Amino acid sequence: MKTRSYRDRVKPEGQKKLLALDGGGIRGVIALEVLARIEEILRERSGRKNLVLSDYFDYIGGTSTGAIIAACLAVGMRVEDVTRFYIENGSAMFTRAGLLKRFWYKFGDDNLSNQLKEILGKETTLGSDKVRTLLMMVLRNATTDSPWPICNNPLAKYNDAAREDCNLNLPLWQLVRASTAAPTYFPPEVVTIGRQEFLFVDGGITMYNNPAFQLFLMATVEPYRLQWVASEDRMLVVSIGTGTSPEANANLQPGDMNLIYQAGSIPSAFVFAALNEQDFLCRVFGKTLAGCALDSEVGDMQGVKGPTTQKLFTYMRYNAELTREGLSQLGIQDLRPDDVRGLDSVERIPEMQRVGQAIAKFEVKPGQFDGFPPEKAGVADVS
């Protein structure tokens, strides 16, 4: 079967499958265990032992660590190879910065940049035909104070080859590095676009740490120029998280909410709220087949009516709360929540993998993919 490039995915005919991956640092290994189960299911159903997720998904999007995973999958890597990359290079990714630099950020960026160049290819651009799927990554442009969901859709305005600042000419590794430049963790990334230099930081500090609904919009809304058909039988959106860790505190007092408390709690509260809102929007406008309860009022939104008569896509969300209750629901009573919450806790990768494996076991079901079957071995592509 011929390997396709992302340019072959642009045509609107057939079913379209979208995959969105949250940010979350080294907790990306949680998402990878879920992805491994999805890849296994699709291989079994297709009869193709070598199927990779870029054979199935047409558009893959990610933020921060999700951008790393998205880019790796988009260039055709197997999930097990991406997982191996995280396990073998996790410690090097989070190498402490020199003493003089630690006032600004905890970790240096040289090792991560070099690893991304090696695994994605130093010369691979966003517009390279090595990229098999449409790919979207969320960055935050600190220079313009705006979120930048950047993609390789060849029809998009800023991907016109005639433009001096065509995004398709940018190095893929550098865009991924920019999406992972979490403030206080890593230094920002300077990217030259046309004749301008911009300073980029982690896309996770935008509304799109969970990029699922934004990915759907970029596939369907007219200004992005793809305009794929939005219906529950024509479009699938799979969204995978890296675990959430809400910090409920029943003993909190007004006097406790000082400047130090606010500085430490507001960023995570913002990211958590934005992440849930993206998920909620997907459940409102999509036909939800999988996903834990969002809260005690709206539940999991499965079978629930929304503001539109027809659902616009089929939706699955796989994630877990990294709380005592959340871990217990997954049958993992022996892990402490603090063991699996750290964005840089590379020594806890095995424990995080257990969480991902439990989500895969309890939440990912083969029947969820019945309406969007993979291509069978020996069957020509008709999408």
Coordinates of C-alpha atoms in Angstrom, one line a residue, residues 81-333:
D81 CA 8.9 3.8 19.1
V82 CA 7.6 7.1 20.4
T83 CA 7.2 5.5 23.9
R84 CA 10.8 4.3 23.7
F85 CA 11.9 7.8 22.8
Y86 CA 10.3 9.2 26.0
I87 CA 11.7 6.4 28.2
E88 CA 15.2 6.6 26.8
N89 CA 15.4 10.4 26.5
G90 CA 13.2 11.6 29.3
S91 CA 16.0 12.4 31.7
A92 CA 18.0 14.2 29.0
M93 CA 14.9 16.3 28.0
F94 CA 14.8 17.7 31.5
T95 CA 18.5 18.5 32.0
R96 CA 19.0 21.2 34.7
A97 CA 20.0 24.6 33.4
G98 CA 23.3 26.2 34.6
L99 CA 23.2 27.9 37.9
L100 CA 23.2 31.4 36.4
K101 CA 20.2 30.5 34.2
R102 CA 18.0 28.8 36.8
F103 CA 16.7 32.2 37.9
W104 CA 14.7 32.2 34.6
Y105 CA 14.1 28.6 33.9
K106 CA 14.8 25.1 35.4
F107 CA 16.0 23.2 32.3
G108 CA 18.3 23.8 29.3
D109 CA 17.0 23.3 25.8
D110 CA 20.0 22.0 23.9
N111 CA 19.4 18.3 24.7
L112 CA 15.7 18.5 23.8
S113 CA 16.4 20.4 20.6
N114 CA 19.1 17.9 19.5
Q115 CA 16.7 14.9 20.3
L116 CA 14.0 16.5 18.2
K117 CA 16.4 17.1 15.3
E118 CA 17.4 13.4 15.4
I119 CA 14.0 11.9 15.7
L120 CA 12.2 14.2 13.2
G121 CA 15.1 15.1 11.0
K122 CA 17.1 18.3 11.1
E123 CA 16.1 19.2 7.6
T124 CA 12.4 18.2 7.8
T125 CA 10.2 21.2 7.4
L126 CA 6.5 21.5 8.3
G127 CA 5.8 21.2 4.6
S128 CA 8.0 18.1 4.0
D129 CA 6.4 15.1 2.3
K130 CA 7.9 13.1 5.1
V131 CA 4.8 14.2 7.0
R132 CA 2.1 11.8 6.2
T133 CA -0.9 13.5 7.8
L134 CA -2.2 17.0 8.2
L135 CA -0.5 18.3 11.4
M136 CA -1.4 21.1 13.8
M137 CA 0.6 22.3 16.8
V138 CA -0.3 25.0 19.2
L139 CA 2.3 27.6 20.1
R140 CA 2.0 30.9 22.0
N141 CA 3.6 33.9 20.2
A142 CA 4.9 36.0 23.1
T143 CA 6.0 38.7 20.7
T144 CA 2.4 39.3 19.5
D145 CA 0.8 38.0 22.7
S146 CA -1.4 35.5 20.8
P147 CA -2.0 31.8 20.4
W148 CA -0.6 30.3 17.2
P149 CA -2.2 27.1 16.1
I150 CA 0.1 26.4 13.2
C151 CA -0.6 23.6 10.6
N152 CA 0.7 22.2 7.3
N153 CA -2.7 22.4 5.5
P154 CA -1.4 23.5 2.1
L155 CA -4.7 25.5 1.4
A156 CA -4.2 27.7 4.5
K157 CA -3.4 31.4 4.0
Y158 CA 0.0 31.4 5.6
N159 CA 1.0 28.2 3.9
D160 CA 1.0 29.7 0.4
A161 CA 4.4 28.9 -1.2
A162 CA 4.5 32.3 -2.9
R163 CA 4.7 34.0 0.5
E164 CA 8.0 35.1 1.9
D165 CA 6.8 34.0 5.3
C166 CA 5.3 30.7 4.3
N167 CA 5.0 28.5 7.4
L168 CA 5.6 25.3 5.4
N169 CA 9.3 26.3 5.1
L170 CA 9.8 26.3 8.9
P171 CA 11.8 23.4 10.6
L172 CA 9.4 20.9 12.1
W173 CA 11.7 20.2 15.1
Q174 CA 11.8 23.9 15.9
L175 CA 8.1 24.3 15.9
V176 CA 7.7 21.3 18.2
R177 CA 10.4 22.8 20.5
A178 CA 8.6 26.1 20.6
S179 CA 5.3 24.4 21.5
T180 CA 7.1 22.7 24.5
A181 CA 8.8 25.8 25.8
A182 CA 6.9 26.0 29.1
P183 CA 7.7 29.2 31.0
T184 CA 10.0 28.6 34.1
Y185 CA 10.7 25.1 32.7
F186 CA 12.4 25.9 29.4
P187 CA 13.7 29.0 27.6
P188 CA 11.6 30.4 24.8
E189 CA 12.3 29.5 21.2
V190 CA 13.2 32.2 18.7
V191 CA 11.8 31.5 15.2
T192 CA 12.5 33.5 12.1
I193 CA 9.5 33.8 9.9
G194 CA 10.1 35.7 6.7
R195 CA 12.0 38.8 7.8
Q196 CA 10.7 38.8 11.3
E197 CA 11.9 37.1 14.5
F198 CA 9.2 35.9 17.0
L199 CA 9.6 34.6 20.5
F200 CA 7.5 31.5 21.1
V201 CA 6.6 29.7 24.3
D202 CA 4.5 26.7 25.3
G203 CA 1.1 26.4 23.7
G204 CA -0.2 25.0 26.9
I205 CA -0.6 28.5 28.4
T206 CA -3.3 29.3 25.8
M207 CA -6.9 28.1 25.7
Y208 CA -5.6 25.1 23.7
N209 CA -3.7 22.8 26.1
N210 CA -6.4 20.5 25.0
P211 CA -6.6 21.3 21.2
A212 CA -9.5 19.1 20.3
F213 CA -12.2 21.6 19.5
Q214 CA -9.7 23.9 17.8
L215 CA -8.6 21.0 15.6
F216 CA -12.2 20.4 14.6
L217 CA -12.6 24.1 13.7
M218 CA -9.5 24.1 11.6
A219 CA -10.8 21.1 9.7
T220 CA -14.3 22.6 9.0
V221 CA -14.4 26.4 9.2
E222 CA -14.2 28.3 5.9
P223 CA -11.2 30.6 6.6
Y224 CA -9.0 27.5 7.1
R225 CA -10.0 26.4 3.6
L226 CA -10.3 22.6 4.2
Q227 CA -14.1 22.7 4.9
W228 CA -14.4 19.0 5.6
V229 CA -18.0 17.7 6.1
A230 CA -19.1 17.9 9.7
S231 CA -21.4 15.0 10.6
E232 CA -21.4 12.2 13.1
D233 CA -20.9 9.6 10.3
R234 CA -18.3 11.5 8.3
M235 CA -16.0 12.8 11.1
L236 CA -14.3 11.2 14.1
V237 CA -12.5 13.2 16.8
V238 CA -10.4 11.3 19.3
S239 CA -9.0 13.4 22.1
I240 CA -6.4 12.0 24.6
G241 CA -5.3 13.7 27.8
T242 CA -2.3 13.3 30.1
G243 CA -4.2 13.3 33.3
T244 CA -5.6 16.2 35.2
S245 CA -4.9 17.1 38.8
P246 CA -7.5 19.4 40.3
E247 CA -6.4 20.7 43.7
A248 CA -9.5 20.8 45.9
N249 CA -8.8 22.2 49.4
A250 CA -11.8 22.1 51.8
N251 CA -9.7 23.8 54.5
L252 CA -8.7 26.9 52.4
Q253 CA -9.1 30.2 54.2
P254 CA -9.3 33.7 52.8
G255 CA -6.1 34.6 54.5
D256 CA -4.3 31.7 52.7
M257 CA -4.9 33.3 49.3
N258 CA -1.9 35.6 49.3
L259 CA 0.3 36.6 46.4
I260 CA 2.4 33.5 46.6
Y261 CA -0.7 31.3 46.6
Q262 CA -2.2 33.2 43.6
A263 CA 1.0 33.0 41.6
G264 CA 1.2 29.3 42.1
S265 CA -2.5 28.4 41.6
I266 CA -3.9 30.7 38.9
P267 CA -1.9 29.3 35.9
S268 CA -2.8 25.7 36.6
A269 CA -6.5 26.7 37.4
F270 CA -6.6 28.5 34.0
V271 CA -5.2 25.6 32.1
F272 CA -7.5 23.1 33.9
A273 CA -10.6 25.3 33.1
A274 CA -9.6 25.8 29.4
L275 CA -8.9 22.1 29.0
N276 CA -12.3 21.2 30.4
E277 CA -14.0 23.8 28.2
Q278 CA -12.5 22.3 25.0
D279 CA -13.7 18.9 26.1
F280 CA -17.2 20.2 27.0
L281 CA -17.6 21.9 23.6
C282 CA -16.6 18.6 21.9
R283 CA -19.2 16.7 23.9
V284 CA -21.9 19.3 23.2
F285 CA -21.4 19.3 19.4
G286 CA -20.2 15.8 19.0
K287 CA -21.8 12.4 19.5
T288 CA -19.9 11.2 22.6
L289 CA -19.0 7.5 22.8
A290 CA -16.3 7.7 25.5
G291 CA -15.3 10.0 28.3
C292 CA -15.5 10.3 32.1
A293 CA -18.0 12.6 33.8
L294 CA -17.0 16.3 33.4
D295 CA -18.8 17.3 36.6
S296 CA -21.8 16.2 38.7
E297 CA -24.2 18.4 36.8
V298 CA -23.6 17.5 33.1
G299 CA -22.1 14.1 33.6
D300 CA -20.4 12.5 30.7
M301 CA -22.7 14.0 28.0
Q302 CA -23.3 10.6 26.3
G303 CA -26.7 10.5 24.6
V304 CA -27.4 14.2 25.7
K305 CA -28.9 16.7 23.3
G306 CA -27.2 19.9 22.4
P307 CA -28.1 23.2 20.7
T308 CA -27.9 21.6 17.2
T309 CA -30.4 19.0 15.9
Q310 CA -27.6 16.9 14.4
K311 CA -24.2 16.1 16.0
L312 CA -21.3 17.4 14.0
F313 CA -18.9 14.5 14.6
T314 CA -18.4 11.4 16.6
Y315 CA -16.2 12.0 19.7
M316 CA -14.1 10.0 22.2
R317 CA -12.2 11.4 25.1
Y318 CA -9.7 9.4 27.1
N319 CA -8.3 10.9 30.3
A320 CA -8.2 10.4 34.0
E321 CA -8.1 12.5 37.2
L322 CA -4.8 12.0 39.0
T323 CA -6.5 12.2 42.4
R324 CA -6.9 9.6 45.0
E325 CA -10.5 8.9 43.9
G326 CA -9.5 9.0 40.2
L327 CA -6.7 6.5 40.6
S328 CA -8.9 4.2 42.7
Q329 CA -11.5 4.2 40.0
L330 CA -8.8 2.9 37.7
G331 CA -8.0 0.1 40.2
I332 CA -4.6 1.7 41.1
Q333 CA -4.9 2.1 44.9

